[in-house]
mmCIF file of C-alpha atoms in Angstrom:
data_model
loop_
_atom_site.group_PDB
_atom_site.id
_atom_site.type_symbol
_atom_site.label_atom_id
_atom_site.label_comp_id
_atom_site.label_asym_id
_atom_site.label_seq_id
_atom_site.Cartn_x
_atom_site.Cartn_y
_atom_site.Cartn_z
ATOM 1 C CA UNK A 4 -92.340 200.382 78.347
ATOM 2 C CA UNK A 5 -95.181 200.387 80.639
ATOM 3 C CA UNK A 6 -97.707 198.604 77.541
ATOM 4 C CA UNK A 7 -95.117 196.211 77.389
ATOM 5 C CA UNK A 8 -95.715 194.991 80.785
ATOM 6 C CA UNK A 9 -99.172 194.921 80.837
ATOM 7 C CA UNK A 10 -99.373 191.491 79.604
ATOM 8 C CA UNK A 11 -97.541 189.421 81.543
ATOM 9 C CA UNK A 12 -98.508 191.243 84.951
ATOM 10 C CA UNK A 13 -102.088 190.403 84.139
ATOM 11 C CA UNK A 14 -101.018 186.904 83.570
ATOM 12 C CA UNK A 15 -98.989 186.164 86.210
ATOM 13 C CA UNK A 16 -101.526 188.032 88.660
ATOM 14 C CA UNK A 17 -104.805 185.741 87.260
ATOM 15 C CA UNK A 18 -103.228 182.697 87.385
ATOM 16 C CA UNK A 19 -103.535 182.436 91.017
ATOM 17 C CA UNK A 20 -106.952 184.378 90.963
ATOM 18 C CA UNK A 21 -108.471 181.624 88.746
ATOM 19 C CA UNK A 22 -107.083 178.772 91.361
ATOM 20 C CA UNK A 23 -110.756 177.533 91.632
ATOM 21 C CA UNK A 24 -110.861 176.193 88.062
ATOM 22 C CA UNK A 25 -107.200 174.814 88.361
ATOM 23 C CA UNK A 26 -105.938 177.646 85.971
ATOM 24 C CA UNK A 27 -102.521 178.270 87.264
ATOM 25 C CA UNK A 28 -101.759 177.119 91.008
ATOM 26 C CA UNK A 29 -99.243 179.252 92.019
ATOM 27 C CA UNK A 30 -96.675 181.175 90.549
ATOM 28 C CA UNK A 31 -95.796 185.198 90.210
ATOM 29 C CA UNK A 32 -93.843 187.787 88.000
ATOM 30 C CA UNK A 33 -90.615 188.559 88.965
ATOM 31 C CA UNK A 34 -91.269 192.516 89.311
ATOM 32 C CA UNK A 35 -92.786 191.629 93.237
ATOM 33 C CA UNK A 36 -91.525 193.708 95.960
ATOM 34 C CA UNK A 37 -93.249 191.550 98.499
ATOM 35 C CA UNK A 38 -91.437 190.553 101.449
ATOM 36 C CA UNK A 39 -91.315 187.504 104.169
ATOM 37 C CA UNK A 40 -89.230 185.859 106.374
ATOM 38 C CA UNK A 41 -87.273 182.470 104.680
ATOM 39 C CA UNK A 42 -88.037 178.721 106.269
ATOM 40 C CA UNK A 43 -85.779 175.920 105.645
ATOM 41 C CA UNK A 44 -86.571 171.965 104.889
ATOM 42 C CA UNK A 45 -85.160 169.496 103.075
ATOM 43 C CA UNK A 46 -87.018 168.030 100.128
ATOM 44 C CA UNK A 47 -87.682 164.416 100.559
ATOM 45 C CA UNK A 48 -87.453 162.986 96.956
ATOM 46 C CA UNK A 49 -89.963 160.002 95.845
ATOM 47 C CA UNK A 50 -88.559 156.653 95.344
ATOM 48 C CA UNK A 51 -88.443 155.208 91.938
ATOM 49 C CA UNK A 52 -90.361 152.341 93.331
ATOM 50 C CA UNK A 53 -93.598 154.728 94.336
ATOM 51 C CA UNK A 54 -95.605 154.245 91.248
ATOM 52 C CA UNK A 55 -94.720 150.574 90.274
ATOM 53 C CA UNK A 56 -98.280 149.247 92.072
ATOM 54 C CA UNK A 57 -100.339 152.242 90.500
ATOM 55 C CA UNK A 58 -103.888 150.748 89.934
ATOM 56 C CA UNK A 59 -106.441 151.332 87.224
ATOM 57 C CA UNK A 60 -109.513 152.896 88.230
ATOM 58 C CA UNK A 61 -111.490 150.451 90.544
ATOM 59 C CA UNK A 62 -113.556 147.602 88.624
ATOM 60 C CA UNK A 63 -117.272 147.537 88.304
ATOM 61 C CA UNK A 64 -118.677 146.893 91.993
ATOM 62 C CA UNK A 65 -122.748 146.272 92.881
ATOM 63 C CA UNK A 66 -124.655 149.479 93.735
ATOM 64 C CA UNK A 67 -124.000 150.357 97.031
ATOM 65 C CA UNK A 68 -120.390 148.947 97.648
ATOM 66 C CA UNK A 69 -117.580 151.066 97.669
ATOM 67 C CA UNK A 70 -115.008 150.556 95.193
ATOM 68 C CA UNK A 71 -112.492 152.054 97.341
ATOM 69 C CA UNK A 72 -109.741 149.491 99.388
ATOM 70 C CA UNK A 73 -107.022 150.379 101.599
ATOM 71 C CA UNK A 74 -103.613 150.319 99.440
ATOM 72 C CA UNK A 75 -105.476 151.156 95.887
ATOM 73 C CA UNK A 76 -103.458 153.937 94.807
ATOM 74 C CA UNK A 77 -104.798 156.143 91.290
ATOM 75 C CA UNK A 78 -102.754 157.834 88.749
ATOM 76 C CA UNK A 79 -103.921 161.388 87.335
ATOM 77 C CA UNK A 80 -102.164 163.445 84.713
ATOM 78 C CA UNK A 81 -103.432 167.246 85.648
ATOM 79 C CA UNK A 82 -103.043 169.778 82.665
ATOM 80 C CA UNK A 83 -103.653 173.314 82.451
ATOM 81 C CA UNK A 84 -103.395 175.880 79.383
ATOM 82 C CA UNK A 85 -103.467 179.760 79.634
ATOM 83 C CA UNK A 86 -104.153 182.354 76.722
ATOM 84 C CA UNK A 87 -103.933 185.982 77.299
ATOM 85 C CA UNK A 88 -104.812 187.742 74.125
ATOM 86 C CA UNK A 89 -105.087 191.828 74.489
ATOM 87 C CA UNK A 90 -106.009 194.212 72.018
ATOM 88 C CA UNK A 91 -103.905 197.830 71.297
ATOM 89 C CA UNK A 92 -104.061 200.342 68.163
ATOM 90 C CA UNK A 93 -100.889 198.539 67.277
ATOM 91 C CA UNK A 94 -102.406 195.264 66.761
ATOM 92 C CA UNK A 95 -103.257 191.611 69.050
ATOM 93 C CA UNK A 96 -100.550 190.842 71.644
ATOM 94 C CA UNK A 97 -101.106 187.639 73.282
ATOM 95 C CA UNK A 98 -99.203 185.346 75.499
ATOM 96 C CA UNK A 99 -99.752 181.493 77.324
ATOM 97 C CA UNK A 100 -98.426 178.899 79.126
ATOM 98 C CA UNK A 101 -98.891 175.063 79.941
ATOM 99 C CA UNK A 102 -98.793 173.651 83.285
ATOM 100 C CA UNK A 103 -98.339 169.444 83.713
ATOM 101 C CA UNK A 104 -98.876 167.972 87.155
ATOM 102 C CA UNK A 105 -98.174 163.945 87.455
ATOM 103 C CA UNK A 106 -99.845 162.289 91.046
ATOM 104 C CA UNK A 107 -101.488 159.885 92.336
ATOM 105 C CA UNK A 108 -104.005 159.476 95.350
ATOM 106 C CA UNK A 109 -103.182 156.451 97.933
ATOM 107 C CA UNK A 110 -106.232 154.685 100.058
ATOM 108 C CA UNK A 111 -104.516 154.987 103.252
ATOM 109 C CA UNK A 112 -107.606 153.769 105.936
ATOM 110 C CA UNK A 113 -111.114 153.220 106.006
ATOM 111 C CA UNK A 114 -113.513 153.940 109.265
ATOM 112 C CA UNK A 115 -115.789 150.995 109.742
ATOM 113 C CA UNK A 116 -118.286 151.049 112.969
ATOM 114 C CA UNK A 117 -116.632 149.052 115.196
ATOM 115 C CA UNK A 118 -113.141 151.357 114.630
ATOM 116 C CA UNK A 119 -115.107 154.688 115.209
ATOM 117 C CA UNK A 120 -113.459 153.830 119.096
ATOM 118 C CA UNK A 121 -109.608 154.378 117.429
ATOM 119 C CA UNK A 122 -110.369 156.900 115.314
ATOM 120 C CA UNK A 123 -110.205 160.282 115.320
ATOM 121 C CA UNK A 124 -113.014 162.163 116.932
ATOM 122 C CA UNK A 125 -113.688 164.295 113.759
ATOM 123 C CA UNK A 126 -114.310 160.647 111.569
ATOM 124 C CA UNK A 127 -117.624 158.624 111.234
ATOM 125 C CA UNK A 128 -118.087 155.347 109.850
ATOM 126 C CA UNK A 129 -117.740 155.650 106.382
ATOM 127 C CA UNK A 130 -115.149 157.734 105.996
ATOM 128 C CA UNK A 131 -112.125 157.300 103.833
ATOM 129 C CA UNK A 132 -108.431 158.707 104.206
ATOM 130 C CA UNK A 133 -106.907 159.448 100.673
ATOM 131 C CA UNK A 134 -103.194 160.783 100.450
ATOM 132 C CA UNK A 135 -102.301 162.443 97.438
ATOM 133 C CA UNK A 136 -98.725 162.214 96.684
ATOM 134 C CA UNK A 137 -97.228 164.778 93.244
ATOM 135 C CA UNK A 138 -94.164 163.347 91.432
ATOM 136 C CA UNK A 139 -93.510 165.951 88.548
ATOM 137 C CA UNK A 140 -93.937 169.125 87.503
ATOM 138 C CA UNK A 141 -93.503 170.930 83.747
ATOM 139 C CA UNK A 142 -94.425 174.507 82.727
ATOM 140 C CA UNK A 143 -94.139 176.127 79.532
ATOM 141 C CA UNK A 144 -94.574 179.616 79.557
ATOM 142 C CA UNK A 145 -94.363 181.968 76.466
ATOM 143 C CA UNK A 146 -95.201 185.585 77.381
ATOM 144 C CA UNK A 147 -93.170 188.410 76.157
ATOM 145 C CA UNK A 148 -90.229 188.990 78.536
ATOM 146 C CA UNK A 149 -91.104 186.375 80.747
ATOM 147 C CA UNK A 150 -90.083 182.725 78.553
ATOM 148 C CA UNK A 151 -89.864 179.788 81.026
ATOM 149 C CA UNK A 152 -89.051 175.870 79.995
ATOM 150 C CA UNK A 153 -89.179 174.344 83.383
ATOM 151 C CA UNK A 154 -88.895 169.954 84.132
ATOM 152 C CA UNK A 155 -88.782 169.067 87.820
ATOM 153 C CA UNK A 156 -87.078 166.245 86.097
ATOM 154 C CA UNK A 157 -84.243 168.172 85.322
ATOM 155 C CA UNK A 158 -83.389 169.198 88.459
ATOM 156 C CA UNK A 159 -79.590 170.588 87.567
ATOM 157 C CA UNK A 160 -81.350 173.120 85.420
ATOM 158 C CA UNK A 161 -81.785 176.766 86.432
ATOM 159 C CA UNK A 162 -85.071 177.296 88.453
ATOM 160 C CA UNK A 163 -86.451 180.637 87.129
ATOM 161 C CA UNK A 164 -88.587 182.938 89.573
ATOM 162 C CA UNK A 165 -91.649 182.265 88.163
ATOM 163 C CA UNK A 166 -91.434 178.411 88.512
ATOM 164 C CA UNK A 167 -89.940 178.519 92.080
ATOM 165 C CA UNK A 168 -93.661 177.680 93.932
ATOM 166 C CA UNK A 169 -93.050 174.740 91.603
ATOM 167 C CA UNK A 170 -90.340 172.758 92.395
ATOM 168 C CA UNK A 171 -91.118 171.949 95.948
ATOM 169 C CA UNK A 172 -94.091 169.736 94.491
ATOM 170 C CA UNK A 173 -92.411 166.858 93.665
ATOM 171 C CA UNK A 174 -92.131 164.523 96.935
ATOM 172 C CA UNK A 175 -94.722 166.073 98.935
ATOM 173 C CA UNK A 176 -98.656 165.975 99.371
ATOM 174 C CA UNK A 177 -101.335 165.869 101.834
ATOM 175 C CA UNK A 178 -104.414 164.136 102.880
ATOM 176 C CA UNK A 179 -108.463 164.682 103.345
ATOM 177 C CA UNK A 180 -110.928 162.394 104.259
ATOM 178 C CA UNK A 181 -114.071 162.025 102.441
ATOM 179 C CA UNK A 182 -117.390 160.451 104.038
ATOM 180 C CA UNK A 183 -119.505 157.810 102.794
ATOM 181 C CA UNK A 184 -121.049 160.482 100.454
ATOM 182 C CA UNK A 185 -118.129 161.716 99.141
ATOM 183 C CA UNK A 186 -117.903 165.167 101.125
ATOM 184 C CA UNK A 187 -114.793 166.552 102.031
ATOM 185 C CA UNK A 188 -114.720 165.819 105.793
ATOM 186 C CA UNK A 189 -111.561 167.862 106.631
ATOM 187 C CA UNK A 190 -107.509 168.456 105.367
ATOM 188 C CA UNK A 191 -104.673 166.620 107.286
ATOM 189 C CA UNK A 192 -101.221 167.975 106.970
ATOM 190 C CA UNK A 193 -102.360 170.895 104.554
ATOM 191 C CA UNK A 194 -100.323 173.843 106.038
ATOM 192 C CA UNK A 195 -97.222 171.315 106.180
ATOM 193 C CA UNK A 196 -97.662 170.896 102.676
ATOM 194 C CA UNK A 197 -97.561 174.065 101.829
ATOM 195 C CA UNK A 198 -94.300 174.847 103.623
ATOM 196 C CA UNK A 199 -92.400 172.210 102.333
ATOM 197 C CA UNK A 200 -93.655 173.023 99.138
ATOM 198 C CA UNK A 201 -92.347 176.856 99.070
ATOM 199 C CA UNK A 202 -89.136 176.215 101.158
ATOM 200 C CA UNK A 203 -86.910 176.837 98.295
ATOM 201 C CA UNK A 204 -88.813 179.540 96.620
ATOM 202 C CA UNK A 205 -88.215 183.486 97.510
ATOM 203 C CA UNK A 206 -89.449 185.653 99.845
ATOM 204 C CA UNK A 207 -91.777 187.088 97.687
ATOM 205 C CA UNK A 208 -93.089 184.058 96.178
ATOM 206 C CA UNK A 209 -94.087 182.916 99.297
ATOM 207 C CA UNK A 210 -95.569 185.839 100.328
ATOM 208 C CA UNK A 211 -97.749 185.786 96.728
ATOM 209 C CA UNK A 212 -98.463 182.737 97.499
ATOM 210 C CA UNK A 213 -100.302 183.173 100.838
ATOM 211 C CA UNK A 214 -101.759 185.932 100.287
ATOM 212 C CA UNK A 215 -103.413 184.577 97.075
ATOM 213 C CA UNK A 216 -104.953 181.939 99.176
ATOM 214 C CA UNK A 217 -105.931 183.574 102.041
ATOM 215 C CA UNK A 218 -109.913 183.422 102.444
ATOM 216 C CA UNK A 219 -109.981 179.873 101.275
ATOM 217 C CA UNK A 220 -112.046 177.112 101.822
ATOM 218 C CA UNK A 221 -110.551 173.587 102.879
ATOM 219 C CA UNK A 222 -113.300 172.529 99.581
ATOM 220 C CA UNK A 223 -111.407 175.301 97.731
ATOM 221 C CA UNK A 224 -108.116 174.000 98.359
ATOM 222 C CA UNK A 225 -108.937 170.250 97.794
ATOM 223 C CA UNK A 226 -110.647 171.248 94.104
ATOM 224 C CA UNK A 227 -107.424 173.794 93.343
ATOM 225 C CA UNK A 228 -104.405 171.215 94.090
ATOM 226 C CA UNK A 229 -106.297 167.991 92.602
ATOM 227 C CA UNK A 230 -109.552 168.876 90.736
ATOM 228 C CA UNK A 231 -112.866 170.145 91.249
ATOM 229 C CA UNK A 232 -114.513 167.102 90.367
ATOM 230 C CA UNK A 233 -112.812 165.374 94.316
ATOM 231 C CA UNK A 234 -115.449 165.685 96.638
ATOM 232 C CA UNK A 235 -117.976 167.164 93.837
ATOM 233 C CA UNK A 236 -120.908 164.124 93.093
ATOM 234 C CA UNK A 237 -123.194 162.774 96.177
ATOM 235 C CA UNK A 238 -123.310 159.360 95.984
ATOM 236 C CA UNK A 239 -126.388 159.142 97.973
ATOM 237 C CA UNK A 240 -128.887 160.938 95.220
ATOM 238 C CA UNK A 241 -127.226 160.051 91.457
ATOM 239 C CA UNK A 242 -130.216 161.218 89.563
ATOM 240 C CA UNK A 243 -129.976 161.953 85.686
ATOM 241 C CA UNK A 244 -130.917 165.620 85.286
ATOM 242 C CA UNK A 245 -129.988 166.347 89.263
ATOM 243 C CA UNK A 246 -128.843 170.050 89.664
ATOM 244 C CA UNK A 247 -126.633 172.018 92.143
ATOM 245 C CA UNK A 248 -124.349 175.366 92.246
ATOM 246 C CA UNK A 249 -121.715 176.243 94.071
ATOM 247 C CA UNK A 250 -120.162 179.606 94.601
ATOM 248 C CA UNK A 251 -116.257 180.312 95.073
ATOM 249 C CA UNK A 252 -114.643 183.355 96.421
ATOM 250 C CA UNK A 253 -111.156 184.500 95.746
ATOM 251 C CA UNK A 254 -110.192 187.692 97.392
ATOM 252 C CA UNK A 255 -106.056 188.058 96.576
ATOM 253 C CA UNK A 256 -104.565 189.306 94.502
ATOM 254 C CA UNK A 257 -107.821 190.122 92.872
ATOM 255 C CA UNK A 258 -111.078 189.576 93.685
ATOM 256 C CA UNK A 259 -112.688 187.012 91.414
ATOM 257 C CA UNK A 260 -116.390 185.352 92.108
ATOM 258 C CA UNK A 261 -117.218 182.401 90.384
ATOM 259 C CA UNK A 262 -121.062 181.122 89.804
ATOM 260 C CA UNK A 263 -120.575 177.239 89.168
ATOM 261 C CA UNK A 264 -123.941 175.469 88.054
ATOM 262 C CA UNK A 265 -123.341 171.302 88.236
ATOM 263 C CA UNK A 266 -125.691 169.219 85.990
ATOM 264 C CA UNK A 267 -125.890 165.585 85.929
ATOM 265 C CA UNK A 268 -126.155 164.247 82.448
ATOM 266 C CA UNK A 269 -125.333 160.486 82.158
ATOM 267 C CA UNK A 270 -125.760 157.514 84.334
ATOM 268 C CA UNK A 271 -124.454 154.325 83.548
ATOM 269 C CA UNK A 272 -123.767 151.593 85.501
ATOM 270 C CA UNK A 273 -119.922 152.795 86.638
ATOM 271 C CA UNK A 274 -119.797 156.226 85.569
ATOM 272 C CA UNK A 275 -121.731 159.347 85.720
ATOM 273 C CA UNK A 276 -121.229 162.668 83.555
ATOM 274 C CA UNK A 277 -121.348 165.927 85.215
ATOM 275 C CA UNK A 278 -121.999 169.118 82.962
ATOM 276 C CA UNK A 279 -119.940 172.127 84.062
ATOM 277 C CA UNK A 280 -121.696 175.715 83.521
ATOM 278 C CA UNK A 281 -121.087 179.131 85.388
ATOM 279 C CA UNK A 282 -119.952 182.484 84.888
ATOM 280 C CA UNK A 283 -117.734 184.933 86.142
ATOM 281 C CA UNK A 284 -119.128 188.198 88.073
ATOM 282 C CA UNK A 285 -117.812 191.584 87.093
ATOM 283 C CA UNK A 286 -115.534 193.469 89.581
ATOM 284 C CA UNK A 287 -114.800 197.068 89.978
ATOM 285 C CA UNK A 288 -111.281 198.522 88.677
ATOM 286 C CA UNK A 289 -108.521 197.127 91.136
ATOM 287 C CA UNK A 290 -105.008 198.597 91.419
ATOM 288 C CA UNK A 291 -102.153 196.670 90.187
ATOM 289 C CA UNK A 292 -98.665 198.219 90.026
ATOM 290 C CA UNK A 293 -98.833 200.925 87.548
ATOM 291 C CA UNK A 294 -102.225 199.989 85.690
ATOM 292 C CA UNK A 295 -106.156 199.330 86.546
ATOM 293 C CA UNK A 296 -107.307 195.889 85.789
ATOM 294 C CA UNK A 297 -111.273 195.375 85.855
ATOM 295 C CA UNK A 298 -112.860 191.933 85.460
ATOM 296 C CA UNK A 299 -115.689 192.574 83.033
ATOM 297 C CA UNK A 300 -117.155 189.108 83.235
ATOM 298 C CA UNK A 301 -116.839 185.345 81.903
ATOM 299 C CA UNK A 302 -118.214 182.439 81.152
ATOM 300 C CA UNK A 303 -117.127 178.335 82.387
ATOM 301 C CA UNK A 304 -118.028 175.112 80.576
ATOM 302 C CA UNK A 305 -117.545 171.693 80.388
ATOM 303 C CA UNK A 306 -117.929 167.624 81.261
ATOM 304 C CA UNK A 307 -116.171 165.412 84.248
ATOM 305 C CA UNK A 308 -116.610 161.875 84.210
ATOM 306 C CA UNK A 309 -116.531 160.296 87.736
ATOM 307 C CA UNK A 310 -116.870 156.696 89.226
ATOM 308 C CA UNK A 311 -119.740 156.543 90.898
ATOM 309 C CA UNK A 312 -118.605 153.627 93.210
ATOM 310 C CA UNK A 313 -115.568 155.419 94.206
ATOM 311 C CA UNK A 314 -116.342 159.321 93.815
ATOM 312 C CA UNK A 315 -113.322 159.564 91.864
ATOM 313 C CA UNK A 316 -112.995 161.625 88.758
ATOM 314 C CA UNK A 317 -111.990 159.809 85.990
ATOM 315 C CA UNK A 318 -111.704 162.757 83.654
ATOM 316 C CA UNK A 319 -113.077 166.476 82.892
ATOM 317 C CA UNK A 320 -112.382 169.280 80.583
ATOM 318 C CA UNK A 321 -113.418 173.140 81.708
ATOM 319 C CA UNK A 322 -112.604 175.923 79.776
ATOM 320 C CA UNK A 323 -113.094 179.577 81.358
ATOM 321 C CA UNK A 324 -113.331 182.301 79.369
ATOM 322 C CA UNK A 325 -112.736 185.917 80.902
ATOM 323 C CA UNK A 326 -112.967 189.578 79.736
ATOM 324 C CA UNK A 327 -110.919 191.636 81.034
ATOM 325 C CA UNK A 328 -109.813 195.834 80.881
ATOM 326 C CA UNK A 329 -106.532 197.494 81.632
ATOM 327 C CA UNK A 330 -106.792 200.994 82.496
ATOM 328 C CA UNK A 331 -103.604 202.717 82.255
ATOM 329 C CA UNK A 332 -102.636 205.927 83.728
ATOM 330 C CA UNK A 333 -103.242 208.579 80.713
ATOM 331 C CA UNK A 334 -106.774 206.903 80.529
ATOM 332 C CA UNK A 335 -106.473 204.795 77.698
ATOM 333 C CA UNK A 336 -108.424 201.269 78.139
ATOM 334 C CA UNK A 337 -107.094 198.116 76.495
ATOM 335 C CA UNK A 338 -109.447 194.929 76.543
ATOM 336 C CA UNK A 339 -107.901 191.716 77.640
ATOM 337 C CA UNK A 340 -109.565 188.002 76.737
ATOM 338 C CA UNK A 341 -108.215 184.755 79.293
ATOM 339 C CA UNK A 342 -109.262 181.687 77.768
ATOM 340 C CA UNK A 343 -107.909 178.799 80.878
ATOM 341 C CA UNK A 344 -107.985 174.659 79.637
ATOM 342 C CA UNK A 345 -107.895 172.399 82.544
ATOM 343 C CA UNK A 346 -107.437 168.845 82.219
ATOM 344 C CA UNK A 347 -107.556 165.860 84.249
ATOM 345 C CA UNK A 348 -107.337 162.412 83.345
ATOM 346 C CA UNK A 349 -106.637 158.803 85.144
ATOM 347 C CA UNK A 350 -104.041 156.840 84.130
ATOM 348 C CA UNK A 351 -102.933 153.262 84.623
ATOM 349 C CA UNK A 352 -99.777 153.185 84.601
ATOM 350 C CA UNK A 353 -97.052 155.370 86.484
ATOM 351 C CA UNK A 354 -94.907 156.062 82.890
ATOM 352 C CA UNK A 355 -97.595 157.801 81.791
ATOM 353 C CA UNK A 356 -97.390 160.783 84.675
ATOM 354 C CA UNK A 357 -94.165 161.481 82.182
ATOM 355 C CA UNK A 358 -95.902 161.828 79.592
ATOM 356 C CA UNK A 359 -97.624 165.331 78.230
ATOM 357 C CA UNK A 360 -101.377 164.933 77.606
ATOM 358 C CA UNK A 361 -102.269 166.568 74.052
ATOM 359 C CA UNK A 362 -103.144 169.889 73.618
ATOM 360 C CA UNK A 363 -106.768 170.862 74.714
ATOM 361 C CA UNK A 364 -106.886 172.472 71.620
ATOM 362 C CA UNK A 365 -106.898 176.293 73.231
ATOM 363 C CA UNK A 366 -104.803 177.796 70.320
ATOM 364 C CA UNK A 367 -107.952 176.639 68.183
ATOM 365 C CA UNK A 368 -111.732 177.832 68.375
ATOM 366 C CA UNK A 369 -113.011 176.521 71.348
ATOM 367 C CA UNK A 370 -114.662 173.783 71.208
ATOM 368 C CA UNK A 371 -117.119 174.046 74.160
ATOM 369 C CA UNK A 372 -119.822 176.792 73.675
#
């Protein structure tokens, strides 16, 4: 009984862990016994109008300009696939899932020099207010004991626990501004978000939920609900060959540190290509329910294409790869692999946010090495 839980405890558990690389979002096993106190909302649902004037990435503008105008709005289609493969005398076990996130980001103001006087006091000239808006949500999950089909679409359908995080997305968002360099300047209406967002869900889940990103960075949160690539290239050095790391921290419900190692590899005259490298540190043995799980280590790869006159990604693929070891109580040890897929790609037009992007190929060898 107990080996038969292993797997999806470990999955449901590293899905949040691995929020920096946009493996999971949020989302727990049923077996919590978490508690929290309940808040109540109404879901505001999108009009079907809300994605008719969804714009193409921004044309071609002269070095320097910024491609970015008040009222542009961009489509993204955000994928995620999870494989969970664990060895036992018995034979391979293995489980995964597939996560599909339609939005869009909205231009909502600019700061120019002579409105730094009506602004807020945390703005400079430069700066640029995005909104970022989700309209669907669709997760397949196939781990033993723990099936899930769930469509935000199909809203009469049965919500199961494991999806409940979920279903508040649709409807909602937040907002950041970036500066002229495409740094994240600060979150606006984050914690709101949130809350409306896990109104609906359980006690526990929103307790999981939390806790998981408790310790976060305001960067963190902007690269885990839209992509790592926001906020990620400065505009004012794009150098072929240019180099810079960044380290992320997660400390619930296990502690995960992430090396990342960014590479610029193309310039052209719109785009640039980032190359994605890190690894994973090892962690010590940590407690969870019955068992021991103990992050041996990892490795990250990958490319994200970004407009360099907007700072917008355009697309990226990065794969992590993670060893793992379950200790289980009579001191027998049985090695876990994570392989995680994320996607993101720009769309034109606002059908397409209903429609799946193709596998990344993670039931195949990888690709990325």
């Amino acid at each position: 009984m107990l080996k038969s839980r292993i797997l999806p405890i470990a999955t449901c558990c590293l899905g949040i862990a691995l929020l920096v690389t946009s493996s999971g979002w949020f989302g727990k096993s049923a077996d919590s016994d978490d508690k929290a106190e309940a808040e109540s909302e109404q879901t505001a649902a999108l009009p079907a109008s809300f994605f008719d004037d969804v714009e193409p990435p921004a044309a071609v503008v002269a070095p320097g300009q910024s491609g970015l105008r008040i009222g542009n709005r961009y489509a993204y289609l955000k994928t995620v696939e999870q494989r969970i493969t664990q060895d036992q005398a018995v034979g391979a076990t293995s489980g995964s899932s597939r996560l599909t996130i339609g939005l869009t980001l909205e231009v909502k103001d600019t700061v120019s020099d002579d409105e730094l006087q009506v602004a807020s006091s945390q703005q400079n000239a430069g700066d640029t207010l995005f909104n970022v808006r989700y309209q669907n949500v669709k997760l397949v999950q196939d781990i033993p004991g723990q099936e899930i089909n769930y469509d935000s679409d199909q809203p009469n359908s049965p919500v199961p626990p494991q999806a409940e995080a979920y279903q508040g997305l649709p409807g909602h968002g937040f907002s950041f501004w970036l500066d002229k360099q495409n740094r994240l300047r600060n979150l606006v209406g984050f914690q709101d978000f949130l809350q409306s967002c896990l109104q609906n869900a359980s006690p526990e889940q929103r307790t999981f939920v939390w806790n998981s990103l408790a310790g976060m960075t305001e960067e963190d949160y902007l690269a885990n609900f839209i992509d790592d690539g926001m906020g990620l290239l400065p505009l004012d050095t794009i150098v072929r060959g240019k180099t810079w790391q960044r380290e992320r921290k997660i400390h619930q419900p296990l502690p995960v540190n992430l090396q990342l190692t960014y590479t610029i590899d193309e310039v052209q005259e719109s785009l640039v290509e980032l190359a994605v490298g890190g690894t994973v540190t090892p962690q010590a043995a940590q407690e969870l329910g019955d068992v021991q799980l103990q992050i041996v280590g990892g490795r990250i790869s990958g490319r994200c294409t970004i407009d360099r006159h907007t700072g917008l990604p355009q697309n990226s693929r990065v794969e992590q790869v993670m060893q793992m070891v379950v200790h289980l109580p009579g001191g027998e040890s049985i090695p876990q692999t994570k392989q995680t897929i994320s996607q993101l790609t720009a769309v034109p037009e606002s059908d397409d946010l209903r429609e799946p992007l193709p596998y990344a190929g993670i039931e195949k060898e990888s690709r990325l090495r």
